[in-house]
XYZ file of C-alpha atoms in Angstrom:
717
model
C -0.005 0.002 0.000
C 1.102 3.552 -0.565
C 2.487 5.221 2.508
C 1.087 8.633 1.676
C -2.288 8.030 0.060
C -4.982 10.604 0.673
C -7.001 8.318 2.951
C -4.208 8.516 5.557
C -5.310 11.940 6.755
C -7.644 11.345 9.652
C -10.417 13.852 10.197
C -11.071 15.631 13.511
C -12.438 13.030 15.886
C -14.559 12.922 18.992
C -12.750 9.954 20.487
C -11.349 9.655 23.970
C -8.544 12.026 24.890
C -6.049 10.689 27.386
C -5.312 13.219 30.159
C -1.560 12.543 30.006
C -1.582 13.268 26.287
C -3.756 16.308 26.868
C -1.145 17.744 29.213
C 1.339 17.620 26.331
C -1.174 19.194 23.945
C -2.054 21.979 26.337
C 1.545 22.915 27.065
C 2.336 22.948 23.363
C -0.546 25.177 22.325
C -0.017 27.515 25.313
C 3.707 27.969 24.680
C 3.284 28.521 20.955
C 0.484 30.999 21.582
C 2.504 32.946 24.148
C 5.504 33.098 21.833
C 3.255 33.877 18.874
C 5.535 31.509 16.975
C 5.987 27.803 16.621
C 4.451 24.535 15.492
C 1.529 23.263 17.594
C 0.117 20.690 15.159
C 2.769 17.980 15.399
C 2.905 17.917 19.231
C -0.885 17.711 19.320
C -0.881 14.852 16.831
C 1.977 12.894 18.400
C 0.888 13.264 22.039
C -0.356 9.663 22.380
C 2.790 8.327 20.657
C 4.826 10.175 23.269
C 2.754 8.783 26.133
C 3.241 5.241 24.846
C 7.000 5.586 24.566
C 7.845 7.796 27.551
C 5.410 6.213 30.005
C 5.777 2.568 29.026
C 9.234 1.999 27.522
C 11.832 4.772 27.647
C 14.701 4.043 30.061
C 15.971 7.363 31.423
C 16.649 9.222 34.646
C 15.583 12.895 34.653
C 17.880 13.580 37.602
C 20.913 12.343 35.627
C 20.430 13.121 31.935
C 23.889 11.803 30.985
C 23.574 8.364 32.537
C 25.540 6.217 30.067
C 23.072 3.350 29.623
C 19.964 5.488 29.154
C 17.868 5.047 26.056
C 18.400 7.781 23.495
C 15.407 9.717 22.209
C 15.664 11.848 19.065
C 12.940 14.189 17.830
C 13.953 14.233 14.163
C 11.024 16.467 13.209
C 12.472 19.128 15.480
C 9.851 21.752 14.649
C 7.708 19.791 17.115
C 10.072 20.905 19.866
C 7.296 21.791 22.296
C 6.412 18.101 22.483
C 9.923 17.363 23.745
C 10.042 20.342 26.072
C 6.705 19.362 27.584
C 7.927 15.787 28.071
C 11.150 16.916 29.725
C 9.310 19.264 32.064
C 6.624 16.780 33.031
C 8.959 13.836 33.582
C 11.185 15.799 35.950
C 14.168 17.201 34.069
C 15.622 20.524 35.134
C 13.261 22.457 32.913
C 10.834 24.501 35.030
C 7.515 25.829 33.806
C 9.024 29.282 33.638
C 11.196 28.092 30.762
C 8.200 26.740 28.872
C 6.633 30.173 29.228
C 9.789 31.582 27.599
C 9.540 29.344 24.527
C 11.523 30.799 21.604
C 12.774 33.743 23.678
C 16.357 34.959 23.959
C 18.591 32.763 26.157
C 15.740 30.495 27.234
C 16.207 26.760 27.636
C 13.389 26.224 25.152
C 14.649 27.515 21.787
C 12.620 27.118 18.626
C 14.193 23.763 17.809
C 15.816 21.350 20.279
C 19.449 22.205 20.943
C 21.858 19.875 22.686
C 23.738 21.547 25.528
C 20.954 24.090 26.073
C 18.128 21.932 27.408
C 18.754 19.049 29.843
C 17.600 15.794 28.244
C 17.929 16.915 24.626
C 20.214 14.403 22.931
C 20.826 16.215 19.651
C 20.054 19.457 17.880
C 17.341 18.949 15.277
C 15.531 21.142 12.821
C 17.130 20.364 9.462
C 14.845 17.471 8.617
C 16.195 13.956 8.256
C 19.368 14.607 10.206
C 17.810 13.554 13.485
C 17.134 10.126 11.989
C 20.755 10.054 10.821
C 21.968 11.014 14.306
C 19.846 8.201 15.716
C 21.515 5.742 13.353
C 24.884 6.931 14.652
C 23.727 6.561 18.253
C 22.444 3.030 17.625
C 25.717 2.142 15.925
C 27.658 3.475 18.908
C 25.562 1.351 21.277
C 26.148 -1.744 19.158
C 29.916 -1.269 18.915
C 30.398 -0.280 22.573
C 28.462 -3.378 23.592
C 30.680 -5.570 21.443
C 33.801 -3.959 22.899
C 32.883 -3.874 26.581
C 30.141 -6.400 27.416
C 31.290 -9.703 28.828
C 29.405 -12.943 29.573
C 27.290 -12.279 32.629
C 28.195 -8.579 32.601
C 26.141 -6.446 30.244
C 26.796 -2.750 30.835
C 25.839 -1.433 27.398
C 22.255 -2.348 26.600
C 19.911 0.419 25.501
C 17.693 1.423 22.633
C 17.622 4.444 20.371
C 14.179 5.854 19.570
C 13.421 8.484 16.971
C 10.205 10.338 16.138
C 10.121 11.476 12.528
C 7.673 12.893 10.016
C 6.981 13.144 6.315
C 9.592 15.856 5.847
C 12.326 13.646 7.331
C 11.437 10.896 4.864
C 11.318 13.250 1.886
C 14.853 14.436 2.572
C 17.378 12.313 0.685
C 19.505 11.757 3.758
C 16.804 9.447 5.121
C 17.509 7.045 2.259
C 21.251 7.135 2.855
C 21.094 6.350 6.555
C 18.121 3.981 6.570
C 19.799 1.848 3.924
C 23.020 1.668 5.934
C 21.162 0.956 9.186
C 19.536 -2.064 7.554
C 22.860 -3.400 6.269
C 24.460 -2.980 9.701
C 21.584 -4.718 11.481
C 20.967 -1.963 14.048
C 18.215 -3.882 15.785
C 17.999 -1.556 18.790
C 16.977 1.372 16.592
C 13.218 2.063 16.656
C 11.796 4.859 14.519
C 8.207 6.009 14.998
C 6.833 7.685 11.886
C 4.198 10.376 12.461
C 2.204 9.573 9.342
C -0.161 12.565 9.272
C -0.024 13.400 5.572
C 0.322 17.159 6.051
C 3.223 19.546 5.525
C 3.451 23.325 5.244
C 2.122 23.340 1.681
C -0.821 21.091 2.493
C -1.651 17.411 1.938
C 1.566 15.686 0.866
C -0.130 13.181 -1.431
C 0.530 15.481 -4.358
C 4.308 15.342 -3.926
C 5.057 12.404 -1.628
C 3.407 9.214 -2.786
C 6.120 6.747 -1.820
C 5.186 3.318 -0.587
C 6.988 3.925 2.679
C 6.476 0.451 4.223
C 7.838 -1.239 1.094
C 10.734 1.199 0.976
C 11.858 0.357 4.508
C 11.332 -3.379 4.068
C 13.624 -3.138 1.048
C 16.246 -1.557 3.302
C 16.067 -4.585 5.588
C 13.951 -2.982 8.285
C 11.110 -4.570 10.223
C 7.961 -2.527 9.538
C 5.083 -2.495 11.984
C 1.784 -0.899 11.134
C 0.171 1.305 10.182
C -1.212 1.530 13.692
C -3.572 4.123 15.104
C -1.135 6.677 16.470
C -3.793 7.937 18.887
C -4.248 4.500 20.452
C -1.703 4.379 23.270
C -2.076 0.634 23.729
C -1.535 -0.044 20.030
C 1.571 2.127 19.854
C 2.955 0.601 23.054
C 2.382 -2.927 21.699
C 4.240 -2.004 18.504
C 7.187 -0.714 20.521
C 7.167 -3.884 22.578
C 7.258 -5.947 19.396
C 10.241 -3.943 18.148
C 12.061 -4.500 21.434
C 11.253 -8.223 21.349
C 12.881 -8.482 17.928
C 15.941 -6.682 19.286
C 16.078 -9.130 22.183
C 16.024 -11.997 19.723
C 18.985 -10.495 17.896
C 20.875 -9.975 21.161
C 20.299 -13.612 22.051
C 21.908 -14.741 18.839
C 18.906 -15.355 16.580
C 19.130 -14.279 12.994
C 21.312 -14.876 9.988
C 24.261 -17.221 10.278
C 26.204 -15.069 7.821
C 28.448 -12.800 9.893
C 28.467 -10.199 7.148
C 24.741 -9.574 6.801
C 21.730 -8.786 8.934
C 19.203 -11.523 9.651
C 15.552 -11.763 10.589
C 16.147 -10.432 14.077
C 18.983 -8.064 13.221
C 16.721 -5.377 11.880
C 15.891 -1.837 12.880
C 12.179 -1.150 13.172
C 9.919 1.443 11.616
C 6.553 1.851 13.349
C 4.067 3.691 11.156
C 1.647 5.668 13.297
C -1.376 7.138 11.544
C -2.189 10.437 13.231
C -4.106 13.640 12.723
C -2.012 16.781 12.866
C -3.450 19.230 15.388
C -5.668 16.546 16.933
C -8.223 18.094 19.269
C -8.500 21.410 17.448
C -12.032 21.609 15.947
C -11.055 24.122 13.298
C -7.462 23.170 12.521
C -7.060 19.397 12.975
C -5.969 17.639 9.803
C -5.026 20.871 8.018
C -1.844 22.685 7.065
C -2.883 25.635 9.225
C -2.209 23.477 12.299
C 1.383 22.976 11.234
C 3.338 26.157 11.773
C 1.295 28.904 13.385
C -0.400 29.552 16.717
C -3.997 28.414 17.019
C -5.263 31.763 18.278
C -7.230 32.454 21.439
C -10.630 31.421 20.059
C -9.372 28.134 18.626
C -7.467 27.347 21.813
C -10.648 27.812 23.816
C -12.505 25.532 21.431
C -9.718 22.975 21.638
C -9.740 22.977 25.416
C -13.461 22.320 25.346
C -13.120 19.587 22.725
C -10.465 17.621 24.616
C -11.950 18.255 28.044
C -9.071 20.341 29.388
C -10.470 23.048 31.654
C -7.235 24.180 33.262
C -5.611 27.582 32.845
C -2.659 28.089 30.505
C 0.519 26.392 31.757
C -1.388 24.720 34.596
C -0.930 20.981 35.152
C -3.151 19.326 37.801
C -1.233 17.672 40.603
C -2.506 14.164 39.850
C -1.425 14.373 36.214
C 1.931 15.882 37.174
C 2.462 12.997 39.625
C 1.653 10.403 36.970
C 4.115 11.974 34.571
C 6.983 12.372 37.034
C 9.655 9.784 36.180
C 12.300 10.638 38.744
C 11.619 7.732 41.074
C 11.430 5.148 38.329
C 14.475 6.634 36.586
C 16.541 6.579 39.762
C 15.679 2.927 40.295
C 16.669 2.008 36.728
C 19.987 3.793 37.048
C 20.654 2.275 40.489
C 20.137 -1.182 39.017
C 22.667 -0.363 36.280
C 25.116 1.093 38.783
C 24.976 -2.157 40.726
C 25.722 -4.091 37.543
C 28.559 -1.741 36.716
C 30.020 -2.173 40.205
C 30.090 -5.926 39.641
C 31.658 -5.346 36.239
C 34.316 -3.111 37.790
C 35.154 -5.797 40.330
C 35.522 -8.410 37.605
C 37.161 -6.221 34.951
C 38.704 -3.149 36.602
C 40.768 -2.140 33.581
C 37.841 -2.396 31.197
C 35.636 -0.421 33.590
C 38.194 2.385 33.818
C 38.561 2.427 30.043
C 34.787 2.572 29.580
C 34.521 5.531 31.939
C 37.390 7.334 30.213
C 35.846 6.934 26.802
C 32.337 7.912 27.880
C 33.804 11.032 29.500
C 35.595 11.877 26.261
C 39.040 12.046 27.885
C 42.110 11.199 25.858
C 44.554 8.667 27.355
C 46.973 10.138 29.869
C 49.870 9.309 27.556
C 48.378 11.087 24.539
C 50.630 14.164 24.688
C 53.736 11.988 25.018
C 52.553 9.809 22.175
C 51.953 12.820 19.911
C 55.271 14.429 20.837
C 57.120 11.242 19.860
C 55.239 11.149 16.564
C 56.102 14.779 15.850
C 59.779 14.280 16.648
C 59.871 11.402 14.228
C 57.986 13.284 11.524
C 60.187 16.367 11.895
C 63.204 14.326 10.908
C 61.543 12.964 7.764
C 62.941 13.819 4.352
C 60.406 12.011 2.202
C 58.029 13.988 0.006
C 54.580 12.476 0.513
C 50.993 13.544 -0.018
C 49.369 14.861 3.107
C 46.597 12.262 2.657
C 49.321 9.626 3.029
C 50.803 11.512 5.992
C 47.335 11.427 7.559
C 47.201 7.653 7.158
C 50.615 7.338 8.782
C 49.378 9.426 11.717
C 46.352 7.145 12.044
C 48.561 4.071 11.938
C 50.616 5.488 14.819
C 47.768 6.810 16.984
C 44.813 4.483 16.400
C 46.206 1.412 18.211
C 46.454 3.540 21.338
C 43.151 5.364 20.772
C 40.472 2.679 20.566
C 37.784 5.374 20.449
C 38.889 6.381 16.935
C 36.208 5.082 14.558
C 36.844 5.814 10.905
C 35.256 5.454 7.540
C 35.027 6.677 4.004
C 32.284 7.403 1.502
C 33.450 4.687 -0.900
C 36.900 6.280 -1.308
C 39.004 4.393 1.225
C 41.827 3.784 -1.250
C 41.890 7.494 -2.077
C 41.153 9.057 1.314
C 43.447 6.554 3.101
C 41.249 6.515 6.187
C 42.057 2.903 7.082
C 45.039 1.661 9.061
C 46.653 -1.742 9.741
C 44.362 -4.002 11.739
C 41.399 -1.631 11.705
C 38.916 -4.291 10.601
C 35.558 -3.698 8.963
C 32.441 -2.600 10.842
C 29.735 -5.097 9.962
C 26.387 -6.442 11.083
C 27.861 -9.174 13.241
C 30.974 -8.992 15.397
C 34.009 -10.730 14.019
C 34.396 -14.297 15.142
C 38.164 -14.216 15.604
C 37.987 -12.490 19.017
C 39.666 -9.424 17.529
C 36.776 -7.233 18.559
C 34.490 -5.193 16.359
C 35.844 -3.456 13.314
C 36.894 0.189 13.465
C 36.507 1.213 9.820
C 33.084 1.701 8.290
C 32.368 1.535 4.585
C 29.693 4.244 4.365
C 29.183 3.775 0.626
C 28.526 6.791 -1.569
C 26.661 8.603 1.206
C 28.620 11.746 2.116
C 25.732 13.572 3.842
C 24.614 10.485 5.691
C 28.172 9.748 6.784
C 28.633 13.226 8.248
C 25.353 13.106 10.154
C 25.936 9.555 11.408
C 29.331 10.693 12.710
C 27.503 13.418 14.638
C 25.324 10.737 16.238
C 28.370 8.652 17.146
C 29.996 11.640 18.829
C 26.803 12.635 20.638
C 26.339 9.150 22.021
C 29.768 9.127 23.563
C 32.599 6.617 23.576
C 33.878 7.386 20.079
C 35.785 10.017 18.149
C 34.447 9.526 14.620
C 36.247 10.521 11.452
C 35.260 10.081 7.844
C 36.697 10.758 4.443
C 35.685 11.986 1.010
C 37.033 14.380 -1.594
C 37.031 18.026 -0.543
C 34.739 19.025 -3.385
C 32.092 16.674 -1.986
C 32.048 18.514 1.318
C 29.191 20.365 -0.346
C 27.087 17.226 0.020
C 27.740 17.032 3.767
C 27.979 20.726 4.592
C 24.846 21.033 6.701
C 25.885 18.104 8.896
C 29.344 19.688 9.269
C 27.620 22.886 10.342
C 25.508 20.944 12.835
C 28.632 19.385 14.378
C 30.060 22.874 14.824
C 26.788 24.156 16.306
C 26.614 21.203 18.702
C 30.332 21.459 19.621
C 31.076 17.834 18.779
C 34.495 16.321 18.220
C 34.148 14.994 14.682
C 36.999 14.875 12.173
C 36.379 15.262 8.447
C 39.202 13.995 6.274
C 38.880 15.826 2.966
C 41.468 14.715 0.424
C 42.168 15.830 -3.168
C 42.027 19.358 -1.821
C 42.693 21.487 -4.921
C 43.370 21.670 -8.639
C 46.375 19.520 -7.779
C 44.298 16.372 -8.156
C 44.546 16.960 -11.880
C 42.834 14.812 -14.484
C 39.397 14.459 -12.840
C 38.827 18.073 -13.775
C 36.675 20.891 -12.445
C 33.896 18.673 -11.065
C 36.374 17.253 -8.575
C 38.827 20.124 -8.150
C 38.029 22.119 -5.011
C 38.357 25.868 -5.558
C 35.989 27.687 -3.211
C 35.645 24.914 -0.631
C 38.460 25.772 1.740
C 37.342 29.379 2.063
C 33.726 28.279 2.392
C 34.419 25.845 5.219
C 36.405 28.495 7.078
C 33.208 30.559 7.271
C 31.478 27.997 9.522
C 31.753 29.172 13.147
C 33.529 26.766 15.492
C 34.845 24.553 12.685
C 38.624 24.160 12.771
C 39.966 23.955 9.234
C 43.513 22.684 8.594
C 45.323 22.654 5.264
C 48.757 21.298 6.153
C 51.824 21.658 3.938
C 53.672 18.480 4.934
C 53.910 15.538 7.309
C 54.645 17.700 10.374
C 51.669 20.013 9.900
C 49.429 17.012 9.193
C 50.429 15.354 12.469
C 49.825 18.607 14.348
C 46.447 18.993 12.653
C 45.402 15.528 13.809
C 46.676 16.204 17.315
C 44.775 19.461 17.612
C 41.622 17.899 16.198
C 41.740 15.137 18.796
C 42.560 17.508 21.643
C 39.503 19.703 21.032
C 36.498 18.092 22.734
C 34.059 20.842 21.712
C 35.024 21.586 18.138
C 34.871 19.595 14.905
C 37.767 19.719 12.450
C 38.201 19.547 8.692
C 41.564 18.333 7.408
C 42.151 19.393 3.790
C 44.756 17.051 2.353
C 46.638 16.811 -0.905
C 46.672 14.078 -3.466
C 50.099 15.112 -4.759
C 53.369 14.635 -2.894
C 54.591 17.633 -0.906
C 58.183 18.183 0.169
C 58.895 18.412 3.917
C 59.800 21.882 5.203
C 62.717 22.456 7.622
C 61.808 23.606 11.132
C 63.559 24.163 14.409
C 62.121 22.918 17.716
C 60.526 26.319 18.374
C 58.727 26.298 15.039
C 57.583 22.755 15.636
C 55.782 23.958 18.743
C 54.349 26.967 16.929
C 52.501 24.975 14.237
C 49.572 24.387 16.591
C 48.923 28.146 16.683
C 47.623 27.928 13.123
C 49.993 30.484 11.626
C 53.727 30.925 12.219
C 56.908 32.168 10.595
C 58.329 29.274 8.631
C 61.235 31.135 7.039
C 62.432 34.694 7.696
C 65.004 37.057 6.298
C 66.755 40.008 8.015
C 65.141 43.248 6.941
C 62.198 41.509 5.289
C 60.245 43.899 3.098
C 57.115 41.754 2.620
C 55.309 38.704 3.926
C 54.238 35.733 1.837
C 51.295 33.861 3.388
C 50.615 30.356 2.120
C 48.672 27.246 2.983
C 49.060 23.575 2.146
C 50.710 22.695 -1.142
C 51.445 26.354 -1.885
C 53.830 26.709 1.074
C 56.578 25.071 -0.995
C 55.768 27.506 -3.794
C 56.207 30.449 -1.391
C 59.526 29.040 -0.178
C 60.748 28.820 -3.783
C 59.605 32.396 -4.395
C 61.500 33.525 -1.304
C 64.736 32.123 -2.799
C 64.067 33.815 -6.133
C 63.473 37.127 -4.386
C 66.661 36.658 -2.361
C 68.568 36.631 -5.627
C 66.869 39.884 -6.623
C 67.750 41.668 -3.392
C 64.201 41.641 -1.996
C 64.093 39.752 1.324
C 60.672 38.396 2.371
C 59.185 36.433 5.247
C 57.269 33.206 4.565
C 54.351 32.498 6.886
C 52.701 29.085 6.823
C 49.033 29.321 7.693
C 47.887 25.709 8.086
C 44.810 26.785 10.054
C 43.521 30.301 9.708
C 40.717 29.421 12.134
C 43.265 28.523 14.840
C 45.417 31.557 14.000
C 42.406 33.886 14.275
C 41.935 32.789 17.897
C 45.483 33.685 18.907
C 46.146 36.808 20.939
C 46.908 40.062 19.139
C 50.570 39.956 20.180
C 51.101 36.664 18.384
C 49.255 37.841 15.293
C 51.388 41.014 15.141
C 54.570 39.002 15.647
C 53.711 36.770 12.705
C 52.256 39.521 10.490
C 53.993 42.774 11.493
C 51.986 45.917 10.796
C 53.432 47.888 7.915
C 54.866 44.981 5.947
C 52.989 44.335 2.682
C 51.357 40.905 2.593
C 50.765 38.570 -0.324
C 48.707 35.419 -0.195
C 48.918 32.215 -2.239
C 46.515 29.301 -2.171
C 45.083 27.110 -4.904
C 41.612 28.544 -4.323
C 39.690 31.784 -4.517
C 41.794 34.873 -3.814
C 39.243 37.241 -2.257
C 39.531 35.240 0.961
C 42.984 36.789 1.562
C 41.567 40.276 2.061
C 40.878 39.566 5.734
C 44.651 39.472 6.285
C 45.264 42.772 4.530
C 46.953 41.132 1.582
C 47.843 43.613 -1.124
C 47.450 40.913 -3.768
C 47.150 37.142 -4.010
C 47.690 34.252 -6.354
C 44.923 31.702 -6.627
C 42.121 30.310 -8.737
C 39.030 32.461 -9.194
C 37.349 30.235 -11.720
C 36.721 26.514 -12.031
C 39.573 24.128 -12.724
C 40.685 22.275 -15.808
C 41.179 18.617 -16.678
C 44.870 17.839 -17.111
C 47.776 16.469 -15.076
C 48.154 18.401 -11.843
C 51.453 20.190 -12.620
C 50.070 21.282 -15.967
C 46.938 22.691 -14.309
C 49.125 24.646 -11.887
C 51.080 26.134 -14.768
C 47.858 26.936 -16.621
C 46.644 29.016 -13.671
C 50.086 30.567 -13.220
C 50.426 29.193 -9.719
C 54.209 29.189 -9.832
C 57.075 30.600 -7.804
C 57.999 32.849 -10.678
C 54.475 34.312 -10.847
C 54.488 34.948 -7.091
C 57.879 36.624 -7.403
C 56.595 38.920 -10.123
C 53.487 39.702 -8.102
C 55.605 40.860 -5.152
C 57.999 42.797 -7.398
C 55.012 44.623 -8.881
C 54.127 46.050 -5.476
C 57.400 46.262 -3.540
C 60.640 47.893 -4.727
C 63.876 46.392 -3.421
C 65.321 48.649 -0.753
C 62.053 50.536 -0.215
C 60.838 51.313 3.307
C 59.037 48.672 5.335
C 55.645 49.792 4.059
C 56.636 49.158 0.454
C 54.292 51.079 -1.828
C 52.982 52.893 1.237
C 49.260 52.157 0.969
C 47.431 51.259 4.127
C 47.003 47.619 5.088
C 43.735 46.096 6.195
C 43.593 45.146 9.879
C 44.187 41.678 11.173
C 41.130 39.656 12.155
C 39.738 40.340 15.597
C 41.091 37.938 18.170
C 38.446 35.490 19.317
C 37.370 35.697 22.906
């Protein structure tokens, strides 16, 4: 049957309204009305679904939102945020009624869409549709892999479910296909998605533009599909959830496919299709697009209160209903039971218990700094010219054995991105049978957006530092998930190789030109474009050291020569910008990143011969450099010295550093061998030399041509 046929839209009903569900409805319509902004329809339609899950099944402790073995709940259709806020308030999280009254107001704990780190109990930031489902896939994958790594016979310390509410919009977004397909292949049987099948979006009934056979689609992915069930029947929804959990229990007990590389009958995530009416209870708005994204209005709220039998004042919850919703006692008991199990686990496996706690807390091993220092000392002595993508793989090979939380992958480009390392093993549906533990490298397939959002879910769950690779030009596919990682302050590492026109023959479709500058615009994203092995190792070290900031490593396909550094310079690389090579009486500064640092060094030697001394500054991370104090920035880029930038990308980006001129690529690339493409765009040491000579006369004063220089970027707080 079609999943979005017109008969799915239920009409306003006169059926029984559960008082627990009505409490959710009332808080949603009151908060949206007070804010004069928001989405009341989805919370009103999903209220019974929420009662079924949160009252009957969800394992959580409102007094301890970060309890490691809690179930994860994701509201993928994040516009329905008032449903989640109402649930968190009623069940006993630190979210007082005063915050619900401040819905969508400045600095409240109830922003327009759920935001992790703002509201206790919110597991992920949602709003961009489909990404919540992707985050849930990442969370379920984290649970599966942590269980395989830490559980022992008779000692199960990782055993929880991931639940996601989602709507039509989530399923229309292409990312839902990417992640649902992968979840089926991986057999994520503890993932349960409840689909609010109400048939309405902002533009009206979705049957005119969304006629997919949703049940058949998910069965084809390898999911168990339950329903459609009446989403307003609490017992029916609860029974469906119980059936999903029973299937998961069967998988955990070893039922399913004998093939270790594929999911079996019990190794399946579950989609529960819940037929609902958007805006249920509203006589004039239920089942219509007007219930979706605007307040009901005073008259319609009064009519709704009468229709559902809710006579209480706005933001008033009767004591008996509040008591029935409060989950603190039950949650404390569930956590206490787990704490007792963990105490027994600690007694039996003290080292494993300590390692589990370290990883859940997100702490690096105590020896990490020593380990990285040894790696840097070794890399500093290297004389081999290698691509920074290969340098990245060497760093992984050195660090990963001592960082079991590193979980990598690639969007079908492992041999190009070099994201694997010796002994990493493949993540698959069933744990490997050779007692080597679960794999640590995931073949995401050609799913860049899904990969990035799944990595966010892995990081949010805890216990892993995820990284994933693709070509830099394909960062466009995953950009919004990268932005979400930055917004959520999650430690996620994006390995973007083939970072410029240097990749050559694949041509302009694959040659990144604007991408480096574009990624640097994302707040809280650390962007590194290293010039050699040393800067690559530092970039990895800084990415791993930053628990509240994602990183993008932009790596070359072509080999890059190592640059000489003293011990002081080696320590300065982490500041993002430093003086790589200086000359007495320097009359200009050459700023370069990545593969163009060698070009700048060659230009410096050419200018030496012409009596024009210049300083070469390597800027592997402008984002890190911009956070340095003003004294450091002035020391690296002295006021009054003319500055010239060079990067195989757009040149206007250099204006923020007061560059008088720059070499780069302000058009799309060309298909040819890499060196030929560089020559075509005049990205050569000779061209840079001529550029500097056109602005600075040998022997002129320190300000060169004398025109004013733009200021340095403001130092971040």
